[in-house]
Structure formats: C-alpha cells, structure tokens
mmCIF file with all atom_site columns, C-alpha atoms and ligand atoms in Angstrom:
data_model
loop_
_atom_site.group_PDB
_atom_site.id
_atom_site.type_symbol
_atom_site.label_atom_id
_atom_site.label_alt_id
_atom_site.label_comp_id
_atom_site.label_asym_id
_atom_site.label_entity_id
_atom_site.label_seq_id
_atom_site.pdbx_PDB_ins_code
_atom_site.Cartn_x
_atom_site.Cartn_y
_atom_site.Cartn_z
_atom_site.occupancy
_atom_site.B_iso_or_equiv
_atom_site.pdbx_formal_charge
_atom_site.auth_seq_id
_atom_site.auth_comp_id
_atom_site.auth_asym_id
_atom_site.auth_atom_id
_atom_site.pdbx_PDB_model_num
ATOM   1   C CA  . MET A 1 1   ? -21.160 -4.196  -27.299 1.00 0.00 ? 1   MET A CA  1
ATOM   2   C CA  . LYS A 1 2   ? -22.142 -5.945  -24.066 1.00 0.00 ? 2   LYS A CA  1
ATOM   3   C CA  . THR A 1 3   ? -24.525 -8.894  -23.947 1.00 0.00 ? 3   THR A CA  1
ATOM   4   C CA  . VAL A 1 4   ? -27.680 -9.873  -22.051 1.00 0.00 ? 4   VAL A CA  1
ATOM   5   C CA  . LEU A 1 5   ? -28.363 -13.577 -21.586 1.00 0.00 ? 5   LEU A CA  1
ATOM   6   C CA  . VAL A 1 6   ? -32.076 -14.424 -21.667 1.00 0.00 ? 6   VAL A CA  1
ATOM   7   C CA  . LEU A 1 7   ? -32.357 -17.963 -20.346 1.00 0.00 ? 7   LEU A CA  1
ATOM   8   C CA  . ASN A 1 8   ? -35.591 -19.969 -20.474 1.00 0.00 ? 8   ASN A CA  1
ATOM   9   C CA  . GLY A 1 9   ? -36.217 -23.216 -18.667 1.00 0.00 ? 9   GLY A CA  1
ATOM   10  C CA  . PRO A 1 10  ? -38.349 -26.314 -19.051 1.00 0.00 ? 10  PRO A CA  1
ATOM   11  C CA  . ASN A 1 11  ? -41.371 -26.406 -21.338 1.00 0.00 ? 11  ASN A CA  1
ATOM   12  C CA  . LEU A 1 12  ? -41.005 -22.790 -22.438 1.00 0.00 ? 12  LEU A CA  1
ATOM   13  C CA  . ASN A 1 13  ? -40.304 -24.150 -25.945 1.00 0.00 ? 13  ASN A CA  1
ATOM   14  C CA  . LEU A 1 14  ? -44.067 -24.918 -25.926 1.00 0.00 ? 14  LEU A CA  1
ATOM   15  C CA  . LEU A 1 15  ? -45.089 -21.264 -25.565 1.00 0.00 ? 15  LEU A CA  1
ATOM   16  C CA  . GLY A 1 16  ? -47.911 -20.335 -27.913 1.00 0.00 ? 16  GLY A CA  1
ATOM   17  C CA  . THR A 1 17  ? -48.988 -23.931 -28.453 1.00 0.00 ? 17  THR A CA  1
ATOM   18  C CA  . ARG A 1 18  ? -51.065 -24.492 -25.272 1.00 0.00 ? 18  ARG A CA  1
ATOM   19  C CA  . GLU A 1 19  ? -52.479 -22.595 -22.285 1.00 0.00 ? 19  GLU A CA  1
ATOM   20  C CA  . PRO A 1 20  ? -52.871 -19.250 -24.125 1.00 0.00 ? 20  PRO A CA  1
ATOM   21  C CA  . ALA A 1 21  ? -55.109 -17.955 -21.304 1.00 0.00 ? 21  ALA A CA  1
ATOM   22  C CA  . VAL A 1 22  ? -52.130 -18.200 -18.930 1.00 0.00 ? 22  VAL A CA  1
ATOM   23  C CA  . TYR A 1 23  ? -49.098 -17.559 -21.152 1.00 0.00 ? 23  TYR A CA  1
ATOM   24  C CA  . GLY A 1 24  ? -50.533 -15.769 -24.211 1.00 0.00 ? 24  GLY A CA  1
ATOM   25  C CA  . ALA A 1 25  ? -50.414 -16.766 -27.859 1.00 0.00 ? 25  ALA A CA  1
ATOM   26  C CA  . GLN A 1 26  ? -46.865 -15.723 -28.685 1.00 0.00 ? 26  GLN A CA  1
ATOM   27  C CA  . THR A 1 27  ? -44.227 -18.349 -29.375 1.00 0.00 ? 27  THR A CA  1
ATOM   28  C CA  . LEU A 1 28  ? -40.699 -18.517 -27.983 1.00 0.00 ? 28  LEU A CA  1
ATOM   29  C CA  . ALA A 1 29  ? -39.474 -17.273 -31.378 1.00 0.00 ? 29  ALA A CA  1
ATOM   30  C CA  . ASP A 1 30  ? -41.723 -14.220 -30.929 1.00 0.00 ? 30  ASP A CA  1
ATOM   31  C CA  . VAL A 1 31  ? -40.230 -13.692 -27.455 1.00 0.00 ? 31  VAL A CA  1
ATOM   32  C CA  . GLU A 1 32  ? -36.713 -13.898 -28.913 1.00 0.00 ? 32  GLU A CA  1
ATOM   33  C CA  . ALA A 1 33  ? -37.656 -11.229 -31.503 1.00 0.00 ? 33  ALA A CA  1
ATOM   34  C CA  . LEU A 1 34  ? -39.021 -8.863  -28.839 1.00 0.00 ? 34  LEU A CA  1
ATOM   35  C CA  . CYS A 1 35  ? -35.906 -9.404  -26.704 1.00 0.00 ? 35  CYS A CA  1
ATOM   36  C CA  . ALA A 1 36  ? -33.688 -8.635  -29.713 1.00 0.00 ? 36  ALA A CA  1
ATOM   37  C CA  . THR A 1 37  ? -35.579 -5.364  -30.267 1.00 0.00 ? 37  THR A CA  1
ATOM   38  C CA  . ALA A 1 38  ? -35.313 -4.443  -26.573 1.00 0.00 ? 38  ALA A CA  1
ATOM   39  C CA  . CYS A 1 39  ? -31.573 -5.200  -26.501 1.00 0.00 ? 39  CYS A CA  1
ATOM   40  C CA  . ALA A 1 40  ? -30.936 -3.239  -29.698 1.00 0.00 ? 40  ALA A CA  1
ATOM   41  C CA  . SER A 1 41  ? -32.735 -0.198  -28.278 1.00 0.00 ? 41  SER A CA  1
ATOM   42  C CA  . HIS A 1 42  ? -30.228 -0.203  -25.401 1.00 0.00 ? 42  HIS A CA  1
ATOM   43  C CA  . GLY A 1 43  ? -27.171 -0.913  -27.569 1.00 0.00 ? 43  GLY A CA  1
ATOM   44  C CA  . LEU A 1 44  ? -26.899 -4.432  -26.203 1.00 0.00 ? 44  LEU A CA  1
ATOM   45  C CA  . ALA A 1 45  ? -26.412 -7.815  -27.862 1.00 0.00 ? 45  ALA A CA  1
ATOM   46  C CA  . LEU A 1 46  ? -28.776 -10.700 -27.094 1.00 0.00 ? 46  LEU A CA  1
ATOM   47  C CA  . ASP A 1 47  ? -27.873 -14.282 -26.219 1.00 0.00 ? 47  ASP A CA  1
ATOM   48  C CA  . PHE A 1 48  ? -31.233 -16.112 -26.126 1.00 0.00 ? 48  PHE A CA  1
ATOM   49  C CA  . ARG A 1 49  ? -31.436 -19.725 -24.933 1.00 0.00 ? 49  ARG A CA  1
ATOM   50  C CA  . GLN A 1 50  ? -33.947 -22.357 -23.798 1.00 0.00 ? 50  GLN A CA  1
ATOM   51  C CA  . SER A 1 51  ? -33.269 -25.693 -22.151 1.00 0.00 ? 51  SER A CA  1
ATOM   52  C CA  . ASN A 1 52  ? -35.358 -28.422 -20.586 1.00 0.00 ? 52  ASN A CA  1
ATOM   53  C CA  . HIS A 1 53  ? -32.319 -29.578 -18.598 1.00 0.00 ? 53  HIS A CA  1
ATOM   54  C CA  . GLU A 1 54  ? -31.301 -28.206 -15.199 1.00 0.00 ? 54  GLU A CA  1
ATOM   55  C CA  . GLY A 1 55  ? -27.589 -28.931 -15.681 1.00 0.00 ? 55  GLY A CA  1
ATOM   56  C CA  . VAL A 1 56  ? -27.503 -27.119 -19.017 1.00 0.00 ? 56  VAL A CA  1
ATOM   57  C CA  . MET A 1 57  ? -29.074 -24.086 -17.316 1.00 0.00 ? 57  MET A CA  1
ATOM   58  C CA  . ILE A 1 58  ? -26.491 -24.253 -14.511 1.00 0.00 ? 58  ILE A CA  1
ATOM   59  C CA  . ASP A 1 59  ? -23.669 -24.348 -17.076 1.00 0.00 ? 59  ASP A CA  1
ATOM   60  C CA  . ALA A 1 60  ? -25.189 -21.275 -18.793 1.00 0.00 ? 60  ALA A CA  1
ATOM   61  C CA  . ILE A 1 61  ? -25.368 -19.346 -15.504 1.00 0.00 ? 61  ILE A CA  1
ATOM   62  C CA  . GLN A 1 62  ? -21.771 -20.212 -14.607 1.00 0.00 ? 62  GLN A CA  1
ATOM   63  C CA  . GLU A 1 63  ? -20.700 -19.092 -18.103 1.00 0.00 ? 63  GLU A CA  1
ATOM   64  C CA  . ALA A 1 64  ? -22.658 -15.844 -17.634 1.00 0.00 ? 64  ALA A CA  1
ATOM   65  C CA  . GLY A 1 65  ? -20.922 -15.189 -14.318 1.00 0.00 ? 65  GLY A CA  1
ATOM   66  C CA  . ARG A 1 66  ? -17.526 -15.535 -16.016 1.00 0.00 ? 66  ARG A CA  1
ATOM   67  C CA  . ALA A 1 67  ? -18.649 -13.259 -18.881 1.00 0.00 ? 67  ALA A CA  1
ATOM   68  C CA  . GLN A 1 68  ? -19.886 -10.595 -16.445 1.00 0.00 ? 68  GLN A CA  1
ATOM   69  C CA  . ALA A 1 69  ? -16.583 -10.766 -14.541 1.00 0.00 ? 69  ALA A CA  1
ATOM   70  C CA  . ALA A 1 70  ? -14.755 -10.335 -17.861 1.00 0.00 ? 70  ALA A CA  1
ATOM   71  C CA  . GLY A 1 71  ? -16.879 -7.277  -18.687 1.00 0.00 ? 71  GLY A CA  1
ATOM   72  C CA  . THR A 1 72  ? -18.655 -8.713  -21.734 1.00 0.00 ? 72  THR A CA  1
ATOM   73  C CA  . LEU A 1 73  ? -22.123 -9.297  -20.212 1.00 0.00 ? 73  LEU A CA  1
ATOM   74  C CA  . ILE A 1 74  ? -24.355 -7.072  -18.055 1.00 0.00 ? 74  ILE A CA  1
ATOM   75  C CA  . GLY A 1 75  ? -26.573 -9.781  -16.635 1.00 0.00 ? 75  GLY A CA  1
ATOM   76  C CA  . VAL A 1 76  ? -29.202 -12.463 -17.077 1.00 0.00 ? 76  VAL A CA  1
ATOM   77  C CA  . VAL A 1 77  ? -32.983 -12.496 -17.448 1.00 0.00 ? 77  VAL A CA  1
ATOM   78  C CA  . LEU A 1 78  ? -34.044 -15.931 -16.181 1.00 0.00 ? 78  LEU A CA  1
ATOM   79  C CA  . ASN A 1 79  ? -37.400 -17.606 -16.613 1.00 0.00 ? 79  ASN A CA  1
ATOM   80  C CA  . ALA A 1 80  ? -36.544 -20.834 -14.843 1.00 0.00 ? 80  ALA A CA  1
ATOM   81  C CA  . GLY A 1 81  ? -40.022 -22.278 -15.441 1.00 0.00 ? 81  GLY A CA  1
ATOM   82  C CA  . ALA A 1 82  ? -40.983 -24.926 -12.895 1.00 0.00 ? 82  ALA A CA  1
ATOM   83  C CA  . TYR A 1 83  ? -37.347 -25.185 -11.708 1.00 0.00 ? 83  TYR A CA  1
ATOM   84  C CA  . THR A 1 84  ? -38.072 -21.842 -9.988  1.00 0.00 ? 84  THR A CA  1
ATOM   85  C CA  . HIS A 1 85  ? -40.049 -23.764 -7.387  1.00 0.00 ? 85  HIS A CA  1
ATOM   86  C CA  . THR A 1 86  ? -37.740 -26.765 -6.988  1.00 0.00 ? 86  THR A CA  1
ATOM   87  C CA  . SER A 1 87  ? -34.103 -26.039 -7.771  1.00 0.00 ? 87  SER A CA  1
ATOM   88  C CA  . VAL A 1 88  ? -31.608 -25.519 -4.972  1.00 0.00 ? 88  VAL A CA  1
ATOM   89  C CA  . ALA A 1 89  ? -28.965 -26.219 -7.634  1.00 0.00 ? 89  ALA A CA  1
ATOM   90  C CA  . LEU A 1 90  ? -29.995 -23.163 -9.679  1.00 0.00 ? 90  LEU A CA  1
ATOM   91  C CA  . HIS A 1 91  ? -30.054 -21.063 -6.478  1.00 0.00 ? 91  HIS A CA  1
ATOM   92  C CA  . ASP A 1 92  ? -26.484 -22.182 -5.697  1.00 0.00 ? 92  ASP A CA  1
ATOM   93  C CA  . ALA A 1 93  ? -25.311 -21.564 -9.284  1.00 0.00 ? 93  ALA A CA  1
ATOM   94  C CA  . ILE A 1 94  ? -26.674 -17.993 -9.308  1.00 0.00 ? 94  ILE A CA  1
ATOM   95  C CA  . LYS A 1 95  ? -25.198 -17.221 -5.901  1.00 0.00 ? 95  LYS A CA  1
ATOM   96  C CA  . GLY A 1 96  ? -21.844 -18.809 -6.746  1.00 0.00 ? 96  GLY A CA  1
ATOM   97  C CA  . SER A 1 97  ? -21.527 -17.128 -10.149 1.00 0.00 ? 97  SER A CA  1
ATOM   98  C CA  . GLY A 1 98  ? -22.081 -13.625 -8.788  1.00 0.00 ? 98  GLY A CA  1
ATOM   99  C CA  . VAL A 1 99  ? -24.058 -12.771 -11.903 1.00 0.00 ? 99  VAL A CA  1
ATOM   100 C CA  . THR A 1 100 ? -26.667 -9.956  -11.907 1.00 0.00 ? 100 THR A CA  1
ATOM   101 C CA  . LEU A 1 101 ? -29.935 -11.767 -12.523 1.00 0.00 ? 101 LEU A CA  1
ATOM   102 C CA  . ILE A 1 102 ? -33.562 -10.749 -12.993 1.00 0.00 ? 102 ILE A CA  1
ATOM   103 C CA  . GLU A 1 103 ? -36.115 -13.475 -12.207 1.00 0.00 ? 103 GLU A CA  1
ATOM   104 C CA  . LEU A 1 104 ? -38.962 -13.344 -14.700 1.00 0.00 ? 104 LEU A CA  1
ATOM   105 C CA  . HIS A 1 105 ? -42.350 -15.031 -14.974 1.00 0.00 ? 105 HIS A CA  1
ATOM   106 C CA  . ILE A 1 106 ? -44.854 -14.487 -17.743 1.00 0.00 ? 106 ILE A CA  1
ATOM   107 C CA  . SER A 1 107 ? -47.762 -15.180 -15.409 1.00 0.00 ? 107 SER A CA  1
ATOM   108 C CA  . ASN A 1 108 ? -48.396 -13.782 -11.931 1.00 0.00 ? 108 ASN A CA  1
ATOM   109 C CA  . VAL A 1 109 ? -47.237 -16.846 -10.034 1.00 0.00 ? 109 VAL A CA  1
ATOM   110 C CA  . HIS A 1 110 ? -48.641 -15.426 -6.757  1.00 0.00 ? 110 HIS A CA  1
ATOM   111 C CA  . ALA A 1 111 ? -52.171 -15.469 -8.171  1.00 0.00 ? 111 ALA A CA  1
ATOM   112 C CA  . ARG A 1 112 ? -51.839 -19.162 -9.097  1.00 0.00 ? 112 ARG A CA  1
ATOM   113 C CA  . GLU A 1 113 ? -51.451 -22.467 -7.232  1.00 0.00 ? 113 GLU A CA  1
ATOM   114 C CA  . ALA A 1 114 ? -49.707 -22.369 -3.824  1.00 0.00 ? 114 ALA A CA  1
ATOM   115 C CA  . PHE A 1 115 ? -46.816 -24.508 -5.108  1.00 0.00 ? 115 PHE A CA  1
ATOM   116 C CA  . ARG A 1 116 ? -45.867 -21.630 -7.444  1.00 0.00 ? 116 ARG A CA  1
ATOM   117 C CA  . HIS A 1 117 ? -45.646 -19.111 -4.585  1.00 0.00 ? 117 HIS A CA  1
ATOM   118 C CA  . HIS A 1 118 ? -42.213 -20.205 -3.378  1.00 0.00 ? 118 HIS A CA  1
ATOM   119 C CA  . SER A 1 119 ? -39.132 -19.393 -5.433  1.00 0.00 ? 119 SER A CA  1
ATOM   120 C CA  . PHE A 1 120 ? -35.598 -20.669 -4.871  1.00 0.00 ? 120 PHE A CA  1
ATOM   121 C CA  . ILE A 1 121 ? -34.453 -17.968 -7.322  1.00 0.00 ? 121 ILE A CA  1
ATOM   122 C CA  . SER A 1 122 ? -35.865 -14.826 -5.639  1.00 0.00 ? 122 SER A CA  1
ATOM   123 C CA  . PRO A 1 123 ? -33.358 -14.689 -2.721  1.00 0.00 ? 123 PRO A CA  1
ATOM   124 C CA  . VAL A 1 124 ? -30.433 -14.601 -5.171  1.00 0.00 ? 124 VAL A CA  1
ATOM   125 C CA  . ALA A 1 125 ? -32.069 -12.380 -7.816  1.00 0.00 ? 125 ALA A CA  1
ATOM   126 C CA  . LYS A 1 126 ? -31.476 -8.647  -8.134  1.00 0.00 ? 126 LYS A CA  1
ATOM   127 C CA  . ALA A 1 127 ? -35.174 -8.132  -9.006  1.00 0.00 ? 127 ALA A CA  1
ATOM   128 C CA  . VAL A 1 128 ? -38.298 -10.141 -9.733  1.00 0.00 ? 128 VAL A CA  1
ATOM   129 C CA  . MET A 1 129 ? -40.859 -9.564  -12.486 1.00 0.00 ? 129 MET A CA  1
ATOM   130 C CA  . ALA A 1 130 ? -44.119 -11.474 -12.858 1.00 0.00 ? 130 ALA A CA  1
ATOM   131 C CA  . GLY A 1 131 ? -47.465 -11.065 -14.538 1.00 0.00 ? 131 GLY A CA  1
ATOM   132 C CA  . PHE A 1 132 ? -46.697 -8.729  -17.451 1.00 0.00 ? 132 PHE A CA  1
ATOM   133 C CA  . GLY A 1 133 ? -47.017 -11.487 -20.039 1.00 0.00 ? 133 GLY A CA  1
ATOM   134 C CA  . VAL A 1 134 ? -44.186 -11.836 -22.529 1.00 0.00 ? 134 VAL A CA  1
ATOM   135 C CA  . LYS A 1 135 ? -43.766 -8.021  -22.546 1.00 0.00 ? 135 LYS A CA  1
ATOM   136 C CA  . GLY A 1 136 ? -42.102 -8.546  -19.174 1.00 0.00 ? 136 GLY A CA  1
ATOM   137 C CA  . TYR A 1 137 ? -38.986 -9.754  -21.028 1.00 0.00 ? 137 TYR A CA  1
ATOM   138 C CA  . ALA A 1 138 ? -38.541 -6.309  -22.621 1.00 0.00 ? 138 ALA A CA  1
ATOM   139 C CA  . LEU A 1 139 ? -39.189 -4.616  -19.269 1.00 0.00 ? 139 LEU A CA  1
ATOM   140 C CA  . ALA A 1 140 ? -36.598 -6.827  -17.572 1.00 0.00 ? 140 ALA A CA  1
ATOM   141 C CA  . ILE A 1 141 ? -34.000 -6.056  -20.264 1.00 0.00 ? 141 ILE A CA  1
ATOM   142 C CA  . SER A 1 142 ? -34.666 -2.314  -19.766 1.00 0.00 ? 142 SER A CA  1
ATOM   143 C CA  . GLY A 1 143 ? -34.279 -2.788  -16.026 1.00 0.00 ? 143 GLY A CA  1
ATOM   144 C CA  . LEU A 1 144 ? -30.944 -4.566  -16.454 1.00 0.00 ? 144 LEU A CA  1
ATOM   145 C CA  . ALA A 1 145 ? -29.727 -1.864  -18.844 1.00 0.00 ? 145 ALA A CA  1
ATOM   146 C CA  . GLY A 1 146 ? -30.690 0.754   -16.232 1.00 0.00 ? 146 GLY A CA  1
ATOM   147 C CA  . LEU A 1 147 ? -28.770 -1.059  -13.523 1.00 0.00 ? 147 LEU A CA  1
ATOM   148 C CA  . ALA A 1 148 ? -25.694 -1.285  -15.740 1.00 0.00 ? 148 ALA A CA  1
ATOM   149 C CA  . GLY A 1 149 ? -25.769 2.193   -17.097 1.00 0.00 ? 149 GLY A CA  1
HETATM 150 O O1  . CA2 B 2 .   ? -45.179 -17.741 -15.611 1.00 0.00 ? 1   CA2 B O1  1
HETATM 151 C C1  . CA2 B 2 .   ? -44.084 -18.237 -15.952 1.00 0.00 ? 1   CA2 B C1  1
HETATM 152 O O2  . CA2 B 2 .   ? -43.336 -17.707 -16.769 1.00 0.00 ? 1   CA2 B O2  1
HETATM 153 C C2  . CA2 B 2 .   ? -43.644 -19.583 -15.357 1.00 0.00 ? 1   CA2 B C2  1
HETATM 154 O O3  . CA2 B 2 .   ? -42.245 -19.494 -15.080 1.00 0.00 ? 1   CA2 B O3  1
HETATM 155 C C3  . CA2 B 2 .   ? -43.928 -20.622 -16.424 1.00 0.00 ? 1   CA2 B C3  1
HETATM 156 C C4  . CA2 B 2 .   ? -43.666 -22.061 -15.977 1.00 0.00 ? 1   CA2 B C4  1
HETATM 157 C C5  . CA2 B 2 .   ? -44.349 -22.338 -14.641 1.00 0.00 ? 1   CA2 B C5  1
HETATM 158 O O4  . CA2 B 2 .   ? -43.985 -23.639 -14.172 1.00 0.00 ? 1   CA2 B O4  1
HETATM 159 C C6  . CA2 B 2 .   ? -43.992 -21.307 -13.580 1.00 0.00 ? 1   CA2 B C6  1
HETATM 160 O O5  . CA2 B 2 .   ? -44.694 -21.590 -12.388 1.00 0.00 ? 1   CA2 B O5  1
HETATM 161 C C7  . CA2 B 2 .   ? -44.363 -19.918 -14.068 1.00 0.00 ? 1   CA2 B C7  1
HETATM 162 C C8  . CA2 B 2 .   ? -44.211 -23.062 -17.002 1.00 0.00 ? 1   CA2 B C8  1
HETATM 163 C C9  . CA2 B 2 .   ? -43.684 -22.890 -18.385 1.00 0.00 ? 1   CA2 B C9  1
HETATM 164 C C10 . CA2 B 2 .   ? -44.381 -23.845 -19.286 1.00 0.00 ? 1   CA2 B C10 1
HETATM 165 O O6  . CA2 B 2 .   ? -44.939 -23.101 -20.341 1.00 0.00 ? 1   CA2 B O6  1
HETATM 166 C C11 . CA2 B 2 .   ? -45.835 -23.697 -21.158 1.00 0.00 ? 1   CA2 B C11 1
HETATM 167 C C12 . CA2 B 2 .   ? -46.361 -22.904 -22.146 1.00 0.00 ? 1   CA2 B C12 1
HETATM 168 C C13 . CA2 B 2 .   ? -47.295 -23.418 -23.005 1.00 0.00 ? 1   CA2 B C13 1
HETATM 169 C C14 . CA2 B 2 .   ? -47.695 -24.746 -22.894 1.00 0.00 ? 1   CA2 B C14 1
HETATM 170 C C15 . CA2 B 2 .   ? -47.189 -25.527 -21.891 1.00 0.00 ? 1   CA2 B C15 1
HETATM 171 C C16 . CA2 B 2 .   ? -46.241 -25.003 -21.019 1.00 0.00 ? 1   CA2 B C16 1
#
C-alpha cells in the first residue's frame, strides 16, 4: 500500500481553538481523521504530520522525495501555513526532492490580506487548492490519487 504524506506547518496545531470564521471549528485531529478516511477510500496509507519548525518540514519533504523515488509514496499534501508566504527554503526543498506536491490552504488566501497572495510554494507545486475549508484535504488526496492512478 502506498502512502500520502499530509504535512501541516506552523500554528495549524491550533485549528479549532481560534478564528473559526476563517478556519472552521474542526481540530487538527478531526482533519487527520478525514484524511485517513480519504486515503482509505483510495487504498492509500496516511502519514499525517504537523510542525512549527521550518527545518523539520524540510526534512519531511526530503524524506518524502526519497520515498516517492523508492515507490512507497505517491506524493504530499502541504499546508505550509505562513511559511507559504516566506520560505525560499521550502521552495528549494520541494524542487530538489522532486516530490509530487499539492499546495493546500483551508482559507481562500487570495481573498485575504495582500501578504497572503504570494506563495513560494505554488511554482514548485503540481496543483494548488484554497478556500474549501478542511474538506480541501480530502479533495487534495483524491487529486493526488488521480494523478498516481
Ligand atoms: O488557509 C490556510 O490554510 C493558511 O495556510 C493558514 C495559515 C495562514 O498563515 C496562511 O496564510 C493560510 C495560518 C494557520 C494558523 O491557523 C490557526 C488556526 C486557528 C488559530 C490560530 C491559527
């Protein structure tokens, strides 16, 4: 069974505790459960992670690139949080790893502040999803499964 890595960045551990008008009321544990259901429906295993640390996220992306090259992983769904708008290092890691990656945002970043309109991830992502709330995670997993299969 091949794996999907769902990788969440800074502050996403706070989901469901604040800003429900923007991010909804579901917690990160709820998101993990919906990702597990989506993966199972496609015969895929889930590796679900969250980190507040850029370097830890870079290590995870490099690991995912090696796993995809070895044939054990189909790709990554990445919600890089605010690092989306700042991180050349994540851009370089994605590009260098060669991993198939879907950029995901819970909110529609283009309908928000101008500083959220630029992404360092989009140029190295296979596809971008934003504004579907946490259901976007399941949609992104389906999209990855479609690309792989
Ligand atoms: O819409 C998204 O998924 C974002 O990636 C979320 C990031 C934000 O910086 C991006 O511009 C868009 C923020 C994640 C922080 O989430 C929180 C949730 C509840 C309470 C506090 C933060």
